[in-house]
PDB file of N, CA and C in Angstrom:
ATOM      1  N   MET A  15      28.702  31.564  17.879  1.00 89.00           N
ATOM      2  CA  MET A  15      27.880  32.337  17.345  1.00 89.00           C
ATOM      3  C   MET A  15      28.885  33.320  16.311  1.00 89.00           C
ATOM      4  N   LYS A  16      30.047  33.420  16.456  1.00 89.00           N
ATOM      5  CA  LYS A  16      30.819  33.914  15.690  1.00 89.00           C
ATOM      6  C   LYS A  16      31.246  33.230  14.250  1.00 89.00           C
ATOM      7  N   SER A  17      31.305  31.905  14.460  1.00 92.00           N
ATOM      8  CA  SER A  17      31.241  30.948  13.419  1.00 92.00           C
ATOM      9  C   SER A  17      30.109  31.088  12.355  1.00 92.00           C
ATOM     10  N   LEU A  18      29.019  30.882  13.071  1.00 93.00           N
ATOM     11  CA  LEU A  18      27.740  30.938  12.235  1.00 93.00           C
ATOM     12  C   LEU A  18      27.577  32.130  11.188  1.00 93.00           C
ATOM     13  N   LEU A  19      27.680  33.305  12.020  1.00 93.00           N
ATOM     14  CA  LEU A  19      27.598  34.454  11.494  1.00 93.00           C
ATOM     15  C   LEU A  19      28.939  34.488  10.198  1.00 93.00           C
ATOM     16  N   ALA A  20      30.077  34.188  10.442  1.00 93.00           N
ATOM     17  CA  ALA A  20      31.003  34.349   9.233  1.00 93.00           C
ATOM     18  C   ALA A  20      30.411  33.084   8.397  1.00 93.00           C
ATOM     19  N   ASP A  21      29.995  32.100   8.316  1.00 93.00           N
ATOM     20  CA  ASP A  21      29.564  31.006   7.749  1.00 93.00           C
ATOM     21  C   ASP A  21      28.674  31.487   6.734  1.00 93.00           C
ATOM     22  N   HIS A  22      27.568  32.445   7.532  1.00 91.00           N
ATOM     23  CA  HIS A  22      26.349  32.788   6.534  1.00 91.00           C
ATOM     24  C   HIS A  22      26.521  34.418   6.164  1.00 91.00           C
ATOM     25  N   GLY A  23      27.803  34.907   6.184  1.00 93.00           N
ATOM     26  CA  GLY A  23      27.807  36.169   5.647  1.00 93.00           C
ATOM     27  C   GLY A  23      27.112  37.000   6.478  1.00 93.00           C
ATOM     28  N   VAL A  24      26.732  36.648   7.817  1.00 93.00           N
ATOM     29  CA  VAL A  24      25.710  38.084   8.437  1.00 93.00           C
ATOM     30  C   VAL A  24      26.506  39.090   8.869  1.00 93.00           C
ATOM     31  N   SER A  25      26.192  40.469   8.599  1.00 93.00           N
ATOM     32  CA  SER A  25      26.840  41.486   9.052  1.00 93.00           C
ATOM     33  C   SER A  25      26.501  41.956  10.616  1.00 93.00           C
ATOM     34  N   PHE A  26      25.552  41.675  11.211  1.00 92.00           N
ATOM     35  CA  PHE A  26      25.344  41.619  12.712  1.00 92.00           C
ATOM     36  C   PHE A  26      26.487  40.940  13.352  1.00 92.00           C
ATOM     37  N   ASP A  27      26.441  41.721  14.554  1.00 94.00           N
ATOM     38  CA  ASP A  27      27.515  41.001  15.409  1.00 94.00           C
ATOM     39  C   ASP A  27      26.660  40.660  16.890  1.00 94.00           C
ATOM     40  N   ALA A  28      27.727  39.398  17.522  1.00 94.00           N
ATOM     41  CA  ALA A  28      26.824  38.845  18.306  1.00 94.00           C
ATOM     42  C   ALA A  28      26.182  39.730  19.427  1.00 94.00           C
ATOM     43  N   ASN A  29      26.486  40.797  19.791  1.00 95.00           N
ATOM     44  CA  ASN A  29      26.085  41.580  20.820  1.00 95.00           C
ATOM     45  C   ASN A  29      24.685  42.186  20.168  1.00 95.00           C
ATOM     46  N   THR A  30      24.868  42.670  19.026  1.00 95.00           N
ATOM     47  CA  THR A  30      23.273  42.968  18.416  1.00 95.00           C
ATOM     48  C   THR A  30      22.320  41.700  18.383  1.00 95.00           C
ATOM     49  N   ILE A  31      22.689  40.702  17.993  1.00 96.00           N
ATOM     50  CA  ILE A  31      21.976  39.200  18.067  1.00 96.00           C
ATOM     51  C   ILE A  31      21.190  39.229  19.543  1.00 96.00           C
ATOM     52  N   MET A  32      22.204  38.827  20.468  1.00 97.00           N
ATOM     53  CA  MET A  32      21.762  39.012  21.730  1.00 97.00           C
ATOM     54  C   MET A  32      20.979  39.783  22.634  1.00 97.00           C
ATOM     55  N   ASN A  33      21.449  40.917  22.227  1.00 97.00           N
ATOM     56  CA  ASN A  33      20.195  42.252  22.649  1.00 97.00           C
ATOM     57  C   ASN A  33      19.030  42.092  22.188  1.00 97.00           C
ATOM     58  N   ALA A  34      19.086  41.726  20.707  1.00 98.00           N
ATOM     59  CA  ALA A  34      17.791  41.537  20.205  1.00 98.00           C
ATOM     60  C   ALA A  34      16.617  40.369  20.727  1.00 98.00           C
ATOM     61  N   LEU A  35      17.567  39.135  20.744  1.00 98.00           N
ATOM     62  CA  LEU A  35      16.827  38.157  21.274  1.00 98.00           C
ATOM     63  C   LEU A  35      16.448  38.204  23.050  1.00 98.00           C
ATOM     64  N   ILE A  36      17.262  39.311  23.617  1.00 98.00           N
ATOM     65  CA  ILE A  36      16.900  39.672  25.032  1.00 98.00           C
ATOM     66  C   ILE A  36      15.323  40.298  24.904  1.00 98.00           C
ATOM     67  N   LYS A  37      15.322  41.209  23.973  1.00 97.00           N
ATOM     68  CA  LYS A  37      14.028  42.199  23.686  1.00 97.00           C
ATOM     69  C   LYS A  37      13.082  41.240  23.051  1.00 97.00           C
ATOM     70  N   ALA A  38      13.297  40.285  22.280  1.00 98.00           N
ATOM     71  CA  ALA A  38      11.880  39.493  21.828  1.00 98.00           C
ATOM     72  C   ALA A  38      11.909  38.508  22.703  1.00 98.00           C
ATOM     73  N   GLY A  39      12.370  38.015  24.220  1.00 98.00           N
ATOM     74  CA  GLY A  39      12.006  37.173  25.015  1.00 98.00           C
ATOM     75  C   GLY A  39      12.680  35.865  24.809  1.00 98.00           C
ATOM     76  N   HIS A  40      13.708  35.945  23.908  1.00 98.00           N
ATOM     77  CA  HIS A  40      14.300  34.478  23.591  1.00 98.00           C
ATOM     78  C   HIS A  40      15.621  34.237  24.355  1.00 98.00           C
ATOM     79  N   ALA A  41      16.009  35.268  25.044  1.00 98.00           N
ATOM     80  CA  ALA A  41      17.263  35.350  26.084  1.00 98.00           C
ATOM     81  C   ALA A  41      17.094  36.446  27.222  1.00 98.00           C
ATOM     82  N   GLU A  42      18.153  36.160  28.136  1.00 98.00           N
ATOM     83  CA  GLU A  42      17.731  36.988  29.336  1.00 98.00           C
ATOM     84  C   GLU A  42      19.287  37.452  29.976  1.00 98.00           C
ATOM     85  N   ASN A  43      19.132  38.389  30.803  1.00 97.00           N
ATOM     86  CA  ASN A  43      20.437  38.747  31.676  1.00 97.00           C
ATOM     87  C   ASN A  43      20.078  37.985  32.914  1.00 97.00           C
ATOM     88  N   HIS A  44      20.938  37.223  33.299  1.00 94.00           N
ATOM     89  CA  HIS A  44      20.755  36.650  34.679  1.00 94.00           C
ATOM     90  C   HIS A  44      21.992  37.063  35.454  1.00 94.00           C
ATOM     91  N   GLU A  45      21.603  37.768  36.371  1.00 93.00           N
ATOM     92  CA  GLU A  45      22.153  38.502  37.585  1.00 93.00           C
ATOM     93  C   GLU A  45      22.519  37.337  38.526  1.00 93.00           C
ATOM     94  N   TYR A  46      23.811  37.648  39.296  1.00 89.00           N
ATOM     95  CA  TYR A  46      24.190  36.743  40.469  1.00 89.00           C
ATOM     96  C   TYR A  46      25.104  37.571  40.968  1.00 89.00           C
ATOM     97  N   PRO A  47      25.406  37.482  42.493  1.00 87.00           N
ATOM     98  CA  PRO A  47      26.150  38.076  43.288  1.00 87.00           C
ATOM     99  C   PRO A  47      27.671  37.637  42.953  1.00 87.00           C
ATOM    100  N   SER A  48      28.702  38.567  42.899  1.00 85.00           N
ATOM    101  CA  SER A  48      30.086  38.427  42.615  1.00 85.00           C
ATOM    102  C   SER A  48      30.591  37.276  43.882  1.00 85.00           C
ATOM    103  N   THR A  49      31.207  36.457  43.235  1.00 80.00           N
ATOM    104  CA  THR A  49      31.791  35.364  44.264  1.00 80.00           C
ATOM    105  C   THR A  49      33.033  35.657  44.970  1.00 80.00           C
ATOM    106  N   THR A  50      33.097  36.885  44.809  1.00 81.00           N
ATOM    107  CA  THR A  50      34.528  37.591  45.912  1.00 81.00           C
ATOM    108  C   THR A  50      33.811  38.142  46.999  1.00 81.00           C
ATOM    109  N   GLY A  51      32.343  38.316  47.256  1.00 77.00           N
ATOM    110  CA  GLY A  51      32.127  38.726  48.483  1.00 77.00           C
ATOM    111  C   GLY A  51      31.932  40.175  48.850  1.00 77.00           C
ATOM    112  N   ASN A  52      32.143  40.945  47.633  1.00 84.00           N
ATOM    113  CA  ASN A  52      32.192  42.149  47.752  1.00 84.00           C
ATOM    114  C   ASN A  52      30.876  43.012  47.370  1.00 84.00           C
ATOM    115  N   GLY A  53      29.821  42.041  47.418  1.00 81.00           N
ATOM    116  CA  GLY A  53      28.558  42.707  47.035  1.00 81.00           C
ATOM    117  C   GLY A  53      28.168  43.048  45.635  1.00 81.00           C
ATOM    118  N   VAL A  54      29.172  43.249  44.711  1.00 90.00           N
ATOM    119  CA  VAL A  54      28.666  43.411  43.224  1.00 90.00           C
ATOM    120  C   VAL A  54      27.896  42.502  42.442  1.00 90.00           C
ATOM    121  N   MET A  55      26.903  42.886  41.864  1.00 93.00           N
ATOM    122  CA  MET A  55      26.119  42.089  41.064  1.00 93.00           C
ATOM    123  C   MET A  55      26.804  41.880  39.764  1.00 93.00           C
ATOM    124  N   LYS A  56      27.031  40.668  39.041  1.00 91.00           N
ATOM    125  CA  LYS A  56      27.441  40.473  37.865  1.00 91.00           C
ATOM    126  C   LYS A  56      26.343  39.783  37.017  1.00 91.00           C
ATOM    127  N   SER A  57      26.514  39.867  35.571  1.00 93.00           N
ATOM    128  CA  SER A  57      25.497  38.996  34.975  1.00 93.00           C
ATOM    129  C   SER A  57      26.118  38.381  33.763  1.00 93.00           C
ATOM    130  N   PHE A  58      25.289  37.592  33.264  1.00 94.00           N
ATOM    131  CA  PHE A  58      25.755  36.599  32.092  1.00 94.00           C
ATOM    132  C   PHE A  58      24.511  36.613  31.220  1.00 94.00           C
ATOM    133  N   LYS A  59      24.530  36.198  29.925  1.00 96.00           N
ATOM    134  CA  LYS A  59      23.045  36.144  29.114  1.00 96.00           C
ATOM    135  C   LYS A  59      23.258  34.690  29.034  1.00 96.00           C
ATOM    136  N   ARG A  60      21.641  34.260  28.980  1.00 97.00           N
ATOM    137  CA  ARG A  60      21.627  32.850  28.831  1.00 97.00           C
ATOM    138  C   ARG A  60      20.201  32.833  27.923  1.00 97.00           C
ATOM    139  N   LEU A  61      19.738  31.464  27.286  1.00 98.00           N
ATOM    140  CA  LEU A  61      18.545  31.608  26.480  1.00 98.00           C
ATOM    141  C   LEU A  61      17.703  31.257  27.641  1.00 98.00           C
ATOM    142  N   THR A  62      16.409  31.816  27.422  1.00 98.00           N
ATOM    143  CA  THR A  62      15.053  31.594  27.905  1.00 98.00           C
ATOM    144  C   THR A  62      14.613  29.896  27.550  1.00 98.00           C
ATOM    145  N   GLU A  63      13.569  29.631  28.076  1.00 98.00           N
ATOM    146  CA  GLU A  63      12.911  28.497  27.315  1.00 98.00           C
ATOM    147  C   GLU A  63      12.468  28.522  26.016  1.00 98.00           C
ATOM    148  N   ALA A  64      12.031  29.609  25.875  1.00 97.00           N
ATOM    149  CA  ALA A  64      11.566  29.986  23.955  1.00 97.00           C
ATOM    150  C   ALA A  64      12.945  29.995  23.260  1.00 97.00           C
ATOM    151  N   GLY A  65      14.110  30.683  23.599  1.00 98.00           N
ATOM    152  CA  GLY A  65      15.217  30.641  22.811  1.00 98.00           C
ATOM    153  C   GLY A  65      15.830  29.253  22.893  1.00 98.00           C
ATOM    154  N   GLU A  66      15.541  28.667  23.757  1.00 98.00           N
ATOM    155  CA  GLU A  66      16.228  27.012  23.617  1.00 98.00           C
ATOM    156  C   GLU A  66      15.793  26.289  22.259  1.00 98.00           C
ATOM    157  N   ARG A  67      14.854  26.676  21.444  1.00 98.00           N
ATOM    158  CA  ARG A  67      14.652  26.128  20.106  1.00 98.00           C
ATOM    159  C   ARG A  67      15.980  26.406  18.895  1.00 98.00           C
ATOM    160  N   PHE A  68      16.643  27.819  19.239  1.00 98.00           N
ATOM    161  CA  PHE A  68      17.686  28.141  18.762  1.00 98.00           C
ATOM    162  C   PHE A  68      19.084  27.394  19.058  1.00 98.00           C
ATOM    163  N   GLY A  69      18.994  26.956  20.594  1.00 98.00           N
ATOM    164  CA  GLY A  69      20.566  26.601  20.694  1.00 98.00           C
ATOM    165  C   GLY A  69      20.290  26.173  22.357  1.00 98.00           C
ATOM    166  N   ALA A  70      21.543  25.744  23.058  1.00 98.00           N
ATOM    167  CA  ALA A  70      21.467  25.280  24.403  1.00 98.00           C
ATOM    168  C   ALA A  70      22.475  26.364  25.170  1.00 98.00           C
ATOM    169  N   ASN A  71      22.057  26.361  26.387  1.00 97.00           N
ATOM    170  CA  ASN A  71      22.894  26.856  27.492  1.00 97.00           C
ATOM    171  C   ASN A  71      24.001  25.899  27.900  1.00 97.00           C
ATOM    172  N   LYS A  72      24.995  26.197  27.259  1.00 96.00           N
ATOM    173  CA  LYS A  72      26.115  25.467  27.751  1.00 96.00           C
ATOM    174  C   LYS A  72      27.081  25.756  28.996  1.00 96.00           C
ATOM    175  N   SER A  73      27.423  24.913  30.020  1.00 94.00           N
ATOM    176  CA  SER A  73      28.021  25.327  30.991  1.00 94.00           C
ATOM    177  C   SER A  73      29.502  25.666  30.966  1.00 94.00           C
ATOM    178  N   THR A  74      29.783  26.848  31.628  1.00 90.00           N
ATOM    179  CA  THR A  74      31.511  27.425  31.391  1.00 90.00           C
ATOM    180  C   THR A  74      32.306  26.911  32.559  1.00 90.00           C
ATOM    181  N   MET A  75      33.456  27.499  32.607  1.00 89.00           N
ATOM    182  CA  MET A  75      34.241  27.069  33.950  1.00 89.00           C
ATOM    183  C   MET A  75      33.641  27.415  35.130  1.00 89.00           C
ATOM    184  N   HIS A  76      32.896  28.473  35.143  1.00 83.00           N
ATOM    185  CA  HIS A  76      32.365  28.532  36.295  1.00 83.00           C
ATOM    186  C   HIS A  76      31.125  28.040  36.790  1.00 83.00           C
ATOM    187  N   PRO A  77      30.946  27.594  38.196  1.00 79.00           N
ATOM    188  CA  PRO A  77      30.282  26.495  38.612  1.00 79.00           C
ATOM    189  C   PRO A  77      28.658  26.601  37.897  1.00 79.00           C
ATOM    190  N   PHE A  78      28.121  27.824  38.078  1.00 82.00           N
ATOM    191  CA  PHE A  78      26.693  28.047  37.578  1.00 82.00           C
ATOM    192  C   PHE A  78      26.453  28.935  36.458  1.00 82.00           C
ATOM    193  N   LYS A  79      27.679  29.484  35.537  1.00 91.00           N
ATOM    194  CA  LYS A  79      27.305  30.319  34.560  1.00 91.00           C
ATOM    195  C   LYS A  79      27.110  29.355  33.379  1.00 91.00           C
ATOM    196  N   THR A  80      26.298  30.040  32.044  1.00 94.00           N
ATOM    197  CA  THR A  80      26.409  29.057  31.038  1.00 94.00           C
ATOM    198  C   THR A  80      26.526  30.287  30.069  1.00 94.00           C
ATOM    199  N   GLU A  81      26.731  29.832  28.733  1.00 94.00           N
ATOM    200  CA  GLU A  81      26.664  30.651  27.528  1.00 94.00           C
ATOM    201  C   GLU A  81      26.037  29.867  26.646  1.00 94.00           C
ATOM    202  N   PRO A  82      25.072  30.465  25.695  1.00 97.00           N
ATOM    203  CA  PRO A  82      24.385  30.054  24.606  1.00 97.00           C
ATOM    204  C   PRO A  82      25.394  29.555  23.246  1.00 97.00           C
ATOM    205  N   ARG A  83      25.126  28.256  23.134  1.00 97.00           N
ATOM    206  CA  ARG A  83      25.521  27.860  21.890  1.00 97.00           C
ATOM    207  C   ARG A  83      24.351  27.515  20.954  1.00 97.00           C
ATOM    208  N   PHE A  84      24.694  27.912  19.771  1.00 98.00           N
ATOM    209  CA  PHE A  84      23.097  28.223  18.822  1.00 98.00           C
ATOM    210  C   PHE A  84      23.444  26.736  17.735  1.00 98.00           C
ATOM    211  N   TYR A  85      22.366  26.407  17.458  1.00 98.00           N
ATOM    212  CA  TYR A  85      22.227  25.513  16.199  1.00 98.00           C
ATOM    213  C   TYR A  85      22.200  25.866  14.999  1.00 98.00           C
ATOM    214  N   GLU A  86      22.987  25.159  14.111  1.00 96.00           N
ATOM    215  CA  GLU A  86      23.332  25.404  12.637  1.00 96.00           C
ATOM    216  C   GLU A  86      21.861  25.353  12.151  1.00 96.00           C
ATOM    217  N   GLU A  87      21.044  24.421  12.223  1.00 97.00           N
ATOM    218  CA  GLU A  87      19.855  23.989  11.890  1.00 97.00           C
ATOM    219  C   GLU A  87      18.537  25.045  11.777  1.00 97.00           C
ATOM    220  N   THR A  88      18.979  25.823  13.265  1.00 98.00           N
ATOM    221  CA  THR A  88      17.712  27.022  13.134  1.00 98.00           C
ATOM    222  C   THR A  88      18.547  28.282  13.096  1.00 98.00           C
ATOM    223  N   PHE A  89      19.501  28.354  12.791  1.00 97.00           N
ATOM    224  CA  PHE A  89      20.022  29.835  12.773  1.00 97.00           C
ATOM    225  C   PHE A  89      19.564  30.807  11.859  1.00 97.00           C
ATOM    226  N   THR A  90      19.054  30.399  10.433  1.00 96.00           N
ATOM    227  CA  THR A  90      18.177  31.162   9.578  1.00 96.00           C
ATOM    228  C   THR A  90      17.157  31.762  10.519  1.00 96.00           C
ATOM    229  N   GLU A  91      16.398  30.807  10.934  1.00 97.00           N
ATOM    230  CA  GLU A  91      15.096  31.119  11.982  1.00 97.00           C
ATOM    231  C   GLU A  91      15.295  32.180  13.195  1.00 97.00           C
ATOM    232  N   LEU A  92      16.556  31.970  13.579  1.00 97.00           N
ATOM    233  CA  LEU A  92      16.982  32.964  14.600  1.00 97.00           C
ATOM    234  C   LEU A  92      17.306  34.155  14.260  1.00 97.00           C
ATOM    235  N   LEU A  93      17.763  34.290  13.013  1.00 97.00           N
ATOM    236  CA  LEU A  93      17.851  35.535  12.155  1.00 97.00           C
ATOM    237  C   LEU A  93      16.664  36.336  11.984  1.00 97.00           C
ATOM    238  N   GLN A  94      15.392  35.499  11.687  1.00 97.00           N
ATOM    239  CA  GLN A  94      14.428  36.128  11.488  1.00 97.00           C
ATOM    240  C   GLN A  94      13.918  36.616  12.504  1.00 97.00           C
ATOM    241  N   VAL A  95      13.916  36.058  13.677  1.00 98.00           N
ATOM    242  CA  VAL A  95      13.540  36.918  14.890  1.00 98.00           C
ATOM    243  C   VAL A  95      14.216  38.026  15.184  1.00 98.00           C
ATOM    244  N   VAL A  96      15.441  37.993  15.215  1.00 97.00           N
ATOM    245  CA  VAL A  96      16.171  39.321  15.076  1.00 97.00           C
ATOM    246  C   VAL A  96      15.920  40.286  14.441  1.00 97.00           C
ATOM    247  N   VAL A  97      15.721  40.061  13.276  1.00 97.00           N
ATOM    248  CA  VAL A  97      15.380  40.967  11.996  1.00 97.00           C
ATOM    249  C   VAL A  97      13.941  41.645  12.254  1.00 97.00           C
ATOM    250  N   SER A  98      13.215  40.769  12.786  1.00 97.00           N
ATOM    251  CA  SER A  98      11.721  41.012  13.085  1.00 97.00           C
ATOM    252  C   SER A  98      11.759  42.100  14.475  1.00 97.00           C
ATOM    253  N   GLN A  99      12.699  41.543  15.413  1.00 97.00           N
ATOM    254  CA  GLN A  99      12.933  42.446  16.548  1.00 97.00           C
ATOM    255  C   GLN A  99      13.365  44.225  16.030  1.00 97.00           C
ATOM    256  N   LEU A 100      14.441  43.837  15.166  1.00 96.00           N
ATOM    257  CA  LEU A 100      14.754  45.221  14.907  1.00 96.00           C
ATOM    258  C   LEU A 100      14.138  45.959  13.960  1.00 96.00           C
ATOM    259  N   GLN A 101      13.196  45.415  13.276  1.00 96.00           N
ATOM    260  CA  GLN A 101      12.234  46.344  12.268  1.00 96.00           C
ATOM    261  C   GLN A 101      11.104  46.747  13.238  1.00 96.00           C
ATOM    262  N   HIS A 102      10.873  45.851  14.440  1.00 94.00           N
ATOM    263  CA  HIS A 102       9.775  46.550  15.327  1.00 94.00           C
ATOM    264  C   HIS A 102      10.487  47.989  16.120  1.00 94.00           C
ATOM    265  N   GLU A 103      11.556  47.806  16.151  1.00 93.00           N
ATOM    266  CA  GLU A 103      12.338  49.020  16.812  1.00 93.00           C
ATOM    267  C   GLU A 103      12.368  50.152  16.054  1.00 93.00           C
ATOM    268  N   VAL A 104      12.398  49.937  15.004  1.00 92.00           N
ATOM    269  CA  VAL A 104      12.614  51.078  13.971  1.00 92.00           C
ATOM    270  C   VAL A 104      11.006  51.550  13.687  1.00 92.00           C
ATOM    271  N   SER A 105      10.155  50.681  13.572  1.00 91.00           N
ATOM    272  CA  SER A 105       8.728  51.296  13.462  1.00 91.00           C
ATOM    273  C   SER A 105       8.322  51.979  14.701  1.00 91.00           C
ATOM    274  N   SER A 106       8.675  51.513  15.953  1.00 88.00           N
ATOM    275  CA  SER A 106       8.596  52.275  16.885  1.00 88.00           C
ATOM    276  C   SER A 106       8.967  53.839  17.163  1.00 88.00           C
ATOM    277  N   LEU A 107      10.538  53.573  16.598  1.00 84.00           N
ATOM    278  CA  LEU A 107      11.143  55.067  16.464  1.00 84.00           C
ATOM    279  C   LEU A 107      10.463  55.861  15.366  1.00 84.00           C
ATOM    280  N   ARG A 108      10.133  55.296  14.325  1.00 80.00           N
ATOM    281  CA  ARG A 108       9.405  56.271  13.514  1.00 80.00           C
ATOM    282  C   ARG A 108       7.954  56.978  13.977  1.00 80.00           C
ATOM    283  N   SER A 109       7.227  55.994  14.765  1.00 80.00           N
ATOM    284  CA  SER A 109       6.105  56.474  15.135  1.00 80.00           C
ATOM    285  C   SER A 109       6.169  57.517  16.350  1.00 80.00           C
ATOM    286  N   MET A 110       7.357  57.572  16.737  1.00 77.00           N
ATOM    287  CA  MET A 110       7.595  58.809  17.724  1.00 77.00           C
ATOM    288  C   MET A 110       8.065  59.943  17.058  1.00 77.00           C
ATOM    289  N   THR A 111       8.532  59.885  15.952  1.00 74.00           N
ATOM    290  CA  THR A 111       8.887  61.034  15.414  1.00 74.00           C
ATOM    291  C   THR A 111       7.802  61.879  14.492  1.00 74.00           C
ATOM    292  N   GLU A 112       6.596  60.910  14.313  1.00 67.00           N
ATOM    293  CA  GLU A 112       5.586  61.570  13.466  1.00 67.00           C
ATOM    294  C   GLU A 112       4.753  62.089  14.356  1.00 67.00           C
TER     295      GLU A 112
END
């Protein structure tokens, strides 16, 4: 994601984009129990079925963890989803203060 952001001169960071995609239903936090057996829950972000039009969940070194890899071809559309989500959040804030 960082290279796509840099290549397109986008001022959002990866966390902002992923959080907006989660709120828009295109990504999710997937929880799993720690493999150390201490009962702690951990999580990672992955694309939902709807979000897979923007990229793919690629395997990592961990047996069941994945990380999103985004497509260059749909990056502009992904940014439109992010901006729309952020505009919705701003509108919600405005209506709360009026």
